């Protein structure tokens, strides 16, 4: 009964979205306030109905209702409760329901908290947001219905993909979807502004909090996915340039560019066209990511490789929304006439450079991800584009971005003296060079990657700290003023510092990692780097829904035992799939990472060991970036569109 009510609620949400899509848009065009006011109750009803449908499906997973096809294919009665719940979005149908739930959530929040928006713009934003929901409600109900029943329910389910039965992957998709779908609000604001004929400083102030929230969620989601890949897949890496990883990384880069370009629109009423285009492309790349994951076009360890017919449906949605928005963008070019003027040396110019680097790097990732498909379809050639291409093509843009970031952040608006800003950064530069030279001297016989990473990381972090310090003035009482600085200033410095830490950590981990693969006999110690490891035993055990071969490895240094590690090889009998569970001794400056393999003919066991310097700093930097975004978002100037009540606003009437 609950399942049928959930299905009915989803249909009602679809109908509410259609009303929200049509009525407020007509009302805004005709200036009928009663029609425009329909948007808020429709958005609220849509969220309530979608939330009930989501709760009904979750109830089916929690109670192991195997009469539902999606539960049978993605759950099992012996599975731990956490993975029964996460199994809801660990499949195509359930994840799409989560997608529309988040679409409706953002739409409802815009309706509840958008009271300071002009009524016509608010109605159009909610109408465009509802149109996105209509497309995906239709996609779910007609091609991917999660409430389909089985004529003959089985005794038990087929279990969830064992790779997804992990805490990291349990929370990774919701955060990622909050980021993906959050960019739909930026898209809705962009399209509504084009229809309205209004792109100005107030619009930029309205769109920035939504974009910032989406970017924060994307940052956390990507970091969780990277962390999961690091410890779960057993490959020892944190990023593999996998198509699904790239699918989330591309909109993250464009969202970062959009955040910075919106600042220029707000401060100088310049870069309007570029900012609108970024808003369209950021959500467009989110839709591209959805298509990549669900079309079966590209293979990945965590893709929903479903049938191509459903991929075509998503491709149509992508073409309609992105293509339609770009056509509207071209038709309304006159709306986006730049008003602000700035010199070549100014913060505006630095933000333009920032945007170019982020946007071009995103398209480099896009090209490398899809080129093998294009080559096979157009030229009948099978190509493989892997980490070597991405590392060599993408890294230079990030190096240049790291070099210009501290300088650009300290440049004044409109007109600046470059020499003065560079001089103010002399101590940060000297510290970065000194540390890089020290590392170069210590790591004899190795590549320059480590010292370059140390230089860039130190340069960005110390530059961010110096930028914050200079905002306190030159007189006494600077510490008090530092504490009282706006949270947006603290957020910007924290986010930039997080990027610097991540750059350093990636370079250091890549340059200084040690790897050892060998066949190990029981109680026979071996040395990797400065550590001594001993495999003392291997046991056959049973988990809740798997069998495991678990090793016990004693880790010691200088004769002192540090800890015991327990690497595993698991087999999930229902899914008939093995997984590798790495054992990791986490440290501040290094991880010791151990993976156990198969038993050999001589009775020994294959053991793979890595010493990974500064591994945790990768995710620490990402979390610091997200924290910086949260600090900025908590600043009242960013949460409230103070510019919405300007007495004089430039508005171009819709034609």
XYZ file of C-alpha atoms in Angstrom:
655
model
C 0.000 0.000 0.000
C 2.811 2.426 0.896
C 4.479 1.688 -2.430
C 1.329 2.512 -4.389
C 0.911 5.745 -2.427
C 4.509 6.629 -3.213
C 3.922 6.007 -6.905
C 0.775 8.144 -6.810
C 2.653 10.926 -4.976
C 5.301 10.923 -7.707
C 2.595 11.363 -10.339
C 1.110 14.245 -8.327
C 4.559 15.850 -8.098
C 4.823 15.565 -11.886
C 1.492 17.346 -12.270
C 2.455 20.052 -9.756
C 5.692 20.626 -11.676
C 3.757 21.081 -14.917
C 1.529 23.702 -13.250
C 4.581 25.432 -11.775
C 6.272 25.424 -15.174
C 3.385 26.997 -17.096
C 1.252 29.229 -14.862
C 3.933 31.479 -13.265
C 5.690 31.958 -16.614
C 2.459 33.144 -18.236
C 1.720 35.287 -15.205
C 5.154 36.925 -15.395
C 4.696 37.667 -19.088
C 1.224 39.152 -18.541
C 2.096 40.762 -15.162
C -0.712 38.812 -13.467
C 0.268 38.647 -9.827
C -2.275 35.938 -8.962
C -0.799 33.624 -11.577
C 2.756 34.366 -10.454
C 1.812 33.581 -6.844
C 0.975 29.997 -7.884
C 4.704 29.226 -8.009
C 5.274 29.036 -4.241
C 2.486 26.587 -3.280
C 3.229 24.505 -6.382
C 6.926 24.289 -5.453
C 6.029 23.328 -1.875
C 3.537 20.690 -3.025
C 6.063 19.294 -5.482
C 8.647 18.898 -2.709
C 6.164 17.266 -0.321
C 4.941 14.773 -2.907
C 8.457 13.888 -4.108
C 9.620 13.568 -0.511
C 6.778 11.168 0.231
C 7.615 9.089 -2.853
C 11.273 8.977 -1.772
C 10.283 7.932 1.757
C 8.015 5.204 0.348
C 10.849 3.763 -1.715
C 13.192 3.939 1.265
C 10.597 2.017 3.306
C 10.622 -0.695 0.639
C 14.421 -0.993 0.861
C 14.508 -0.980 4.660
C 11.803 -3.662 4.933
C 13.287 -5.699 2.042
C 10.127 -5.565 -0.062
C 11.274 -7.824 -2.892
C 8.029 -7.403 -4.781
C 9.621 -4.211 -6.122
C 11.950 -4.840 -9.029
C 14.472 -2.189 -7.981
C 14.706 -3.600 -4.435
C 15.196 -7.136 -5.725
C 18.025 -6.072 -8.032
C 19.837 -3.887 -5.504
C 19.285 -5.272 -2.018
C 19.406 -8.410 0.098
C 17.909 -9.306 3.448
C 21.355 -9.992 4.993
C 22.776 -6.617 3.987
C 23.604 -4.159 6.825
C 20.981 -1.454 7.355
C 23.231 1.399 6.182
C 23.620 -0.268 2.797
C 19.931 -1.105 2.579
C 19.289 2.633 2.837
C 22.123 3.656 0.505
C 20.974 0.966 -1.925
C 18.086 3.320 -2.673
C 20.419 5.656 -4.589
C 22.969 2.981 -5.494
C 21.008 2.178 -8.661
C 19.667 4.031 -11.670
C 15.984 4.328 -10.756
C 16.482 5.254 -7.111
C 19.239 7.742 -7.865
C 17.003 9.512 -10.381
C 14.330 9.805 -7.699
C 16.968 11.393 -5.452
C 17.793 13.711 -8.370
C 14.222 15.037 -8.703
C 13.875 15.269 -4.926
C 16.843 17.656 -4.881
C 15.464 19.590 -7.874
C 12.213 20.101 -5.981
C 14.102 20.957 -2.774
C 16.071 23.751 -4.429
C 12.937 25.027 -6.145
C 11.037 25.101 -2.851
C 13.905 26.895 -1.108
C 13.942 29.529 -3.850
C 10.195 29.950 -3.349
C 10.469 30.221 0.443
C 13.509 32.477 0.660
C 13.223 34.441 -2.579
C 10.840 37.069 -1.255
C 13.316 39.868 -1.997
C 13.428 38.965 -5.693
C 11.346 41.004 -8.150
C 8.052 39.092 -8.580
C 8.463 38.516 -12.302
C 12.030 37.251 -12.014
C 11.083 35.013 -9.076
C 8.181 33.533 -11.039
C 10.377 32.866 -14.065
C 13.158 31.294 -11.992
C 10.699 28.908 -10.352
C 9.096 28.165 -13.713
C 12.428 27.237 -15.328
C 13.349 25.136 -12.286
C 10.024 23.335 -12.583
C 10.658 22.698 -16.278
C 13.834 20.822 -15.343
C 11.791 18.806 -12.871
C 9.117 18.049 -15.492
C 11.752 16.609 -17.829
C 13.145 14.281 -15.183
C 9.756 13.312 -13.726
C 8.785 12.249 -17.231
C 12.067 10.380 -17.615
C 11.473 8.491 -14.365
C 7.795 7.681 -14.861
C 8.060 6.592 -18.492
C 11.488 4.912 -18.653
C 12.884 4.368 -15.127
C 9.995 3.862 -12.737
C 11.315 2.695 -9.337
C 7.858 1.487 -8.244
C 7.477 -1.334 -10.771
C 6.264 -4.596 -9.209
C 7.384 -8.129 -10.023
C 4.684 -10.634 -10.883
C 6.467 -13.336 -8.859
C 8.597 -11.822 -6.057
C 11.765 -13.826 -5.261
C 12.608 -15.115 -1.806
C 15.598 -12.761 -1.571
C 17.339 -10.036 -3.561
C 20.403 -9.948 -5.800
C 22.353 -7.631 -3.466
C 23.957 -4.249 -4.106
C 27.237 -3.980 -5.987
C 29.800 -4.857 -3.261
C 31.995 -1.916 -4.255
C 29.145 0.384 -3.241
C 28.736 -1.233 0.178
C 30.989 1.253 1.869
C 30.408 4.344 4.072
C 32.240 6.590 1.606
C 29.966 5.562 -1.242
C 26.894 5.669 0.982
C 27.259 9.456 1.432
C 29.134 10.348 -1.762
C 26.127 10.338 -4.188
C 23.809 12.598 -2.127
C 26.485 15.265 -1.800
C 27.385 14.946 -5.471
C 23.751 15.246 -6.527
C 23.257 18.284 -4.288
C 26.097 19.849 -6.270
C 24.962 18.655 -9.692
C 21.364 19.668 -9.172
C 22.273 22.801 -7.237
C 23.730 24.156 -10.453
C 20.210 23.932 -11.899
C 19.380 27.008 -9.782
C 22.202 28.964 -11.418
C 20.863 27.789 -14.784
C 17.316 28.819 -13.854
C 18.493 32.253 -12.783
C 20.449 32.650 -16.033
C 17.535 31.645 -18.280
C 15.060 33.711 -16.254
C 17.359 36.738 -16.512
C 17.575 36.316 -20.278
C 13.789 36.088 -20.571
C 13.368 39.006 -18.170
C 15.911 41.099 -20.011
C 17.810 41.805 -16.827
C 21.429 40.970 -16.058
C 22.923 43.358 -13.522
C 24.765 43.563 -10.213
C 21.666 42.599 -8.225
C 21.184 39.486 -10.354
C 24.798 38.468 -9.727
C 24.278 38.886 -5.987
C 21.198 36.642 -6.131
C 22.842 33.883 -8.142
C 26.082 33.662 -6.158
C 24.740 31.950 -2.980
C 23.085 29.191 -5.039
C 26.239 28.635 -7.069
C 28.388 28.685 -3.940
C 26.163 26.119 -2.210
C 26.329 23.832 -5.269
C 30.120 24.220 -5.430
C 30.467 23.336 -1.723
C 28.408 20.167 -2.151
C 30.347 19.212 -5.279
C 33.628 19.724 -3.425
C 32.546 17.459 -0.569
C 31.087 14.873 -2.962
C 34.229 14.726 -5.099
C 36.431 14.478 -1.995
C 34.333 11.588 -0.643
C 34.526 9.798 -3.995
C 38.280 10.295 -4.153
C 38.694 9.028 -0.596
C 36.583 5.968 -1.409
C 38.654 5.204 -4.509
C 41.817 5.511 -2.431
C 41.009 2.977 0.256
C 38.354 0.752 -1.342
C 39.573 -0.108 -4.830
C 42.954 -1.311 -3.572
C 44.866 0.469 -6.331
C 46.431 2.883 -3.913
C 45.457 5.975 -5.880
C 43.079 8.835 -5.137
C 42.251 9.876 -8.712
C 42.292 7.833 -11.901
C 40.769 10.243 -14.453
C 37.888 7.800 -14.638
C 34.996 9.016 -16.875
C 32.673 9.200 -13.874
C 35.246 11.135 -11.854
C 35.654 13.518 -14.776
C 31.880 13.896 -15.045
C 31.785 15.543 -11.607
C 35.082 17.398 -11.961
C 34.077 19.347 -15.100
C 31.062 21.132 -13.554
C 33.136 21.771 -10.411
C 35.696 23.680 -12.464
C 33.001 25.635 -14.296
C 31.149 26.398 -11.057
C 34.384 27.800 -9.603
C 34.762 29.980 -12.687
C 31.109 31.077 -12.397
C 31.603 32.109 -8.761
C 34.531 34.338 -9.673
C 32.933 35.860 -12.779
C 29.742 36.685 -10.854
C 31.921 38.793 -8.539
C 32.936 40.933 -11.517
C 29.294 41.349 -12.577
C 28.371 42.381 -9.055
C 31.267 44.810 -8.550
C 31.736 46.244 -12.032
C 28.718 45.129 -14.165
C 31.157 43.555 -16.604
C 31.532 39.995 -17.929
C 27.737 39.633 -18.090
C 27.703 37.510 -21.236
C 30.473 35.283 -19.959
C 28.796 34.791 -16.576
C 25.470 33.825 -18.150
C 27.278 31.437 -20.488
C 29.112 29.826 -17.560
C 25.812 29.328 -15.702
C 24.393 27.551 -18.742
C 27.512 25.453 -19.341
C 27.956 24.466 -15.678
C 24.516 22.867 -15.559
C 24.978 21.567 -19.092
C 28.070 19.688 -17.961
C 26.100 18.316 -15.024
C 23.633 16.888 -17.544
C 26.544 15.558 -19.600
C 27.797 13.816 -16.470
C 24.364 12.284 -15.954
C 24.385 11.071 -19.551
C 27.888 9.591 -19.222
C 26.988 7.681 -16.066
C 23.639 6.294 -17.291
C 23.948 5.749 -21.017
C 26.364 2.822 -20.952
C 28.487 4.867 -23.361
C 31.533 4.746 -21.122
C 32.500 2.056 -18.650
C 33.505 2.729 -15.058
C 33.643 0.880 -11.764
C 30.838 3.108 -10.453
C 28.695 3.906 -13.490
C 25.059 2.952 -13.996
C 25.742 1.188 -17.309
C 22.101 1.042 -18.313
C 20.620 0.509 -21.741
C 21.357 3.158 -24.419
C 17.645 3.931 -24.937
C 17.455 5.684 -21.593
C 20.712 7.446 -22.423
C 19.033 8.863 -25.533
C 16.250 10.289 -23.336
C 18.838 12.091 -21.196
C 20.594 13.277 -24.354
C 17.321 14.827 -25.520
C 16.946 16.598 -22.153
C 20.518 17.862 -22.491
C 19.886 19.124 -26.029
C 16.604 20.837 -25.156
C 17.778 22.666 -22.053
C 21.368 23.483 -22.970
C 20.635 24.065 -26.651
C 17.527 26.117 -25.897
C 19.376 28.233 -23.332
C 22.237 28.878 -25.765
C 19.772 29.963 -28.471
C 18.142 32.326 -26.000
C 21.604 33.522 -24.974
C 22.409 34.419 -28.587
C 19.051 36.134 -29.093
C 19.390 38.320 -25.997
C 22.987 39.457 -26.461
C 21.949 43.116 -26.228
C 20.770 42.600 -22.638
C 24.292 41.819 -21.508
C 26.074 44.992 -22.535
C 29.024 45.569 -20.237
C 28.947 48.837 -18.282
C 32.020 48.670 -16.069
C 35.480 49.601 -17.363
C 38.730 48.301 -15.914
C 42.397 48.341 -16.837
C 44.540 45.422 -17.907
C 46.112 45.345 -14.446
C 43.230 45.008 -11.988
C 41.377 42.412 -9.982
C 38.800 42.189 -12.773
C 41.531 41.187 -15.239
C 42.906 38.651 -12.769
C 39.443 37.110 -12.450
C 39.217 36.941 -16.247
C 42.508 35.003 -16.269
C 41.146 32.764 -13.515
C 38.035 32.091 -15.600
C 39.998 31.293 -18.741
C 42.237 28.824 -16.921
C 39.338 27.041 -15.203
C 37.124 26.923 -18.299
C 39.873 25.747 -20.652
C 41.015 23.079 -18.181
C 37.412 21.860 -17.957
C 37.214 21.533 -21.728
C 40.555 19.682 -21.738
C 39.012 17.116 -19.378
C 35.879 17.001 -21.554
C 37.934 16.405 -24.697
C 40.011 13.649 -23.094
C 36.916 11.926 -21.693
C 34.884 11.823 -24.910
C 37.577 11.683 -27.572
C 37.861 7.847 -27.530
C 34.141 7.634 -28.372
C 34.400 10.239 -31.116
C 37.428 8.490 -32.597
C 35.655 5.137 -32.623
C 32.428 6.502 -34.116
C 33.968 8.856 -36.673
C 37.236 7.166 -37.584
C 36.658 3.541 -36.516
C 39.730 3.707 -34.289
C 39.918 2.424 -30.729
C 41.865 4.834 -28.561
C 42.584 4.927 -24.851
C 43.005 8.304 -23.160
C 44.344 7.768 -19.665
C 46.216 9.516 -16.855
C 49.340 10.372 -18.928
C 47.270 12.593 -21.247
C 45.276 14.242 -18.475
C 48.326 14.798 -16.278
C 50.325 16.434 -19.061
C 47.417 18.444 -20.532
C 45.659 19.524 -17.334
C 48.543 20.173 -14.934
C 50.000 23.265 -16.689
C 46.722 25.147 -16.252
C 46.691 24.418 -12.533
C 50.338 25.487 -12.210
C 49.588 28.835 -13.851
C 46.440 29.208 -11.731
C 48.485 28.624 -8.577
C 51.054 31.213 -9.677
C 48.555 34.008 -10.387
C 46.114 33.298 -7.539
C 47.838 35.188 -4.677
C 48.621 38.146 -6.938
C 45.096 38.365 -8.370
C 43.485 38.114 -4.922
C 45.389 41.198 -3.705
C 44.988 43.400 -6.773
C 42.645 46.388 -6.266
C 39.500 46.784 -8.330
C 39.441 48.777 -11.581
C 43.104 49.840 -11.660
C 46.193 48.523 -9.889
C 49.964 48.703 -9.794
C 51.334 45.220 -10.344
C 54.757 46.017 -8.877
C 53.278 47.182 -5.588
C 51.252 43.986 -5.150
C 54.187 41.739 -6.049
C 56.375 43.622 -3.577
C 53.814 43.086 -0.811
C 54.043 39.341 -1.513
C 57.841 39.216 -1.322
C 57.918 37.338 1.992
C 55.462 34.708 0.757
C 57.541 34.253 -2.388
C 60.799 34.007 -0.426
C 59.302 31.385 1.912
C 58.007 29.339 -1.037
C 61.373 29.447 -2.822
C 63.290 28.570 0.356
C 61.141 25.517 1.090
C 61.294 24.372 -2.529
C 65.109 24.608 -2.532
C 65.281 22.755 0.782
C 63.150 19.932 -0.588
C 65.204 19.864 -3.785
C 68.371 19.450 -1.753
C 66.878 16.704 0.426
C 65.411 14.588 -2.390
C 68.546 13.914 -4.413
C 67.985 11.910 -7.568
C 64.258 12.598 -7.887
C 62.064 14.649 -10.212
C 61.253 18.335 -9.863
C 57.568 17.569 -9.207
C 57.974 17.548 -5.428
C 59.798 20.902 -5.148
C 57.405 22.519 -7.630
C 54.452 21.282 -5.564
C 56.045 22.603 -2.361
C 56.636 25.988 -3.998
C 53.094 26.312 -5.373
C 51.437 25.065 -2.194
C 53.468 27.384 0.052
C 52.998 30.312 -2.353
C 49.209 29.934 -2.430
C 48.773 29.275 1.325
C 51.123 32.036 2.499
C 49.705 34.407 -0.111
C 46.192 33.741 1.214
C 47.322 34.390 4.786
C 49.099 37.586 3.750
C 46.017 38.769 1.855
C 43.954 38.325 5.015
C 46.543 40.138 7.133
C 46.785 43.142 4.794
C 43.038 43.716 5.181
C 43.604 44.715 8.808
C 45.367 47.957 7.854
C 48.754 49.211 8.968
C 48.056 50.730 12.399
C 47.795 49.032 15.799
C 45.076 46.627 16.881
C 45.432 44.487 13.790
C 44.644 41.247 15.599
C 41.299 42.600 16.771
C 40.455 43.765 13.268
C 41.554 40.391 11.908
C 38.980 38.623 14.093
C 36.301 41.085 13.028
C 36.892 40.726 9.298
C 33.817 39.621 7.329
C 33.370 35.871 7.117
C 33.482 36.155 3.339
C 37.111 37.344 3.586
C 37.960 34.441 5.863
C 36.114 32.082 3.541
C 38.002 33.249 0.477
C 41.377 32.847 2.183
C 40.440 29.422 3.570
C 39.272 28.177 0.174
C 42.428 29.430 -1.562
C 44.608 27.925 1.165
C 42.764 24.619 0.778
C 43.582 24.632 -2.922
C 47.246 25.279 -2.110
C 47.338 22.394 0.377
C 45.723 20.056 -2.160
C 48.215 21.080 -4.874
C 51.127 20.402 -2.522
C 49.687 17.081 -1.337
C 49.048 15.780 -4.861
C 52.532 16.745 -6.012
C 54.192 15.298 -2.914
C 52.202 12.069 -3.024
C 52.950 11.581 -6.715
C 56.667 12.399 -6.399
C 57.586 10.624 -3.169
C 55.346 7.555 -3.052
C 57.082 4.204 -2.461
C 55.641 0.909 -3.718
C 56.613 -2.686 -2.944
C 55.056 -5.914 -4.312
C 56.346 -9.290 -3.133
C 55.404 -12.809 -2.030
C 55.584 -12.951 1.761
C 55.886 -15.996 4.001
C 54.273 -16.011 7.431
C 56.419 -14.495 10.220
C 59.080 -13.419 7.715
C 59.694 -9.650 8.097
C 60.395 -7.384 5.125
C 61.295 -3.710 4.800
C 59.615 -0.943 2.788
C 61.201 2.453 3.186
C 61.759 3.144 6.886
C 59.187 0.538 7.995
C 59.385 -3.166 8.809
C 56.305 -5.310 8.124
C 55.577 -8.903 9.171
C 52.661 -11.043 8.008
C 51.851 -12.992 11.162
C 48.676 -14.782 10.104
C 45.871 -15.219 7.579
C 42.327 -16.187 8.616
C 39.162 -17.210 6.793
C 36.238 -15.338 8.368
C 32.611 -14.541 7.657
C 30.980 -11.100 7.618
C 27.299 -10.108 7.548
C 26.913 -10.868 3.839
C 30.396 -11.850 2.690
C 33.319 -14.223 3.294
C 36.759 -12.758 3.878
C 40.411 -13.754 3.821
C 41.956 -11.447 6.434
C 45.645 -11.018 7.018
C 47.368 -9.648 10.098
C 50.392 -7.458 9.380
C 52.538 -6.046 12.185
C 53.953 -2.612 11.333
C 57.152 -1.504 13.100
C 59.747 1.241 12.801
C 63.192 1.241 14.419
C 62.270 -1.936 16.283
C 59.141 -0.399 17.807
C 55.739 -1.886 16.928
C 53.396 0.844 15.698
C 50.192 -1.057 14.972
C 48.589 -4.140 13.456
C 46.992 -3.907 10.015
C 44.274 -6.211 8.691
C 44.033 -6.214 4.894
C 41.197 -8.315 3.442
C 40.001 -10.028 0.288
C 36.230 -10.355 0.443
C 33.847 -12.452 -1.623
C 30.136 -11.567 -1.744
C 28.372 -14.858 -2.578
C 25.061 -13.328 -3.668
C 26.650 -10.871 -6.099
C 29.444 -13.399 -6.835
C 31.981 -10.593 -6.758
C 35.315 -10.222 -4.923
C 36.564 -6.950 -3.436
C 39.843 -5.785 -1.948
C 39.876 -4.048 1.420
C 43.126 -2.201 1.996
C 44.499 -1.772 5.519
C 45.838 1.731 6.111
C 47.812 3.169 9.003
C 46.999 6.858 8.729
C 49.539 9.421 9.825
C 49.915 13.185 9.647
C 52.735 13.073 7.106
C 52.245 9.613 5.587
C 49.995 6.574 5.160
C 51.216 2.984 5.205
C 48.896 1.154 2.828
C 48.814 -2.664 2.699
C 46.849 -4.942 0.339
C 46.818 -8.745 0.534
C 46.510 -10.833 -2.616
C 46.234 -14.529 -3.397
C 48.123 -17.395 -1.803
C 50.957 -18.723 -3.974
C 52.105 -22.282 -4.643
C 54.960 -21.987 -2.154
C 52.520 -21.123 0.632
C 53.370 -17.434 0.651
C 50.940 -14.565 0.087
C 51.170 -11.710 -2.377
C 51.390 -8.445 -0.434
C 51.425 -4.977 -1.972
C 52.686 -2.150 0.239
C 52.739 1.596 -0.344
C 54.234 4.435 1.659
C 52.100 7.438 0.733
C 53.374 10.802 1.975
C 50.813 13.527 2.730
C 47.911 11.450 1.411
C 45.430 12.790 3.941
C 46.381 16.340 3.034
C 44.627 15.852 -0.315
C 41.242 15.495 1.382
C 42.154 17.915 4.141
C 42.713 20.584 1.502
C 39.406 19.736 -0.175
C 37.546 19.973 3.129
C 39.248 23.312 3.850
C 37.993 24.547 0.464
C 34.472 23.455 1.385
C 34.813 25.099 4.814
C 35.877 28.311 3.110
C 32.773 28.146 0.965
C 30.603 27.617 4.064
C 32.190 30.609 5.795
C 31.453 32.775 2.775
C 27.914 31.443 2.533
C 27.324 32.272 6.202
C 28.207 35.910 5.567
C 24.960 37.863 5.572
C 26.035 39.845 2.524
C 26.014 36.613 0.510
C 22.834 35.123 1.947
C 20.722 38.240 1.550
C 20.483 39.949 -1.829
C 21.157 43.378 -0.442
C 21.387 44.718 -3.937
C 17.818 43.659 -4.633
C 16.415 46.829 -3.163
C 18.554 49.309 -5.049
C 16.531 52.324 -5.932
C 17.938 52.573 -9.410
C 18.298 49.417 -11.465
C 19.002 49.065 -15.131
C 16.291 46.898 -16.665
C 15.942 46.113 -20.360
C 12.328 45.196 -21.177
C 11.677 41.804 -22.710
C 10.905 41.998 -26.362
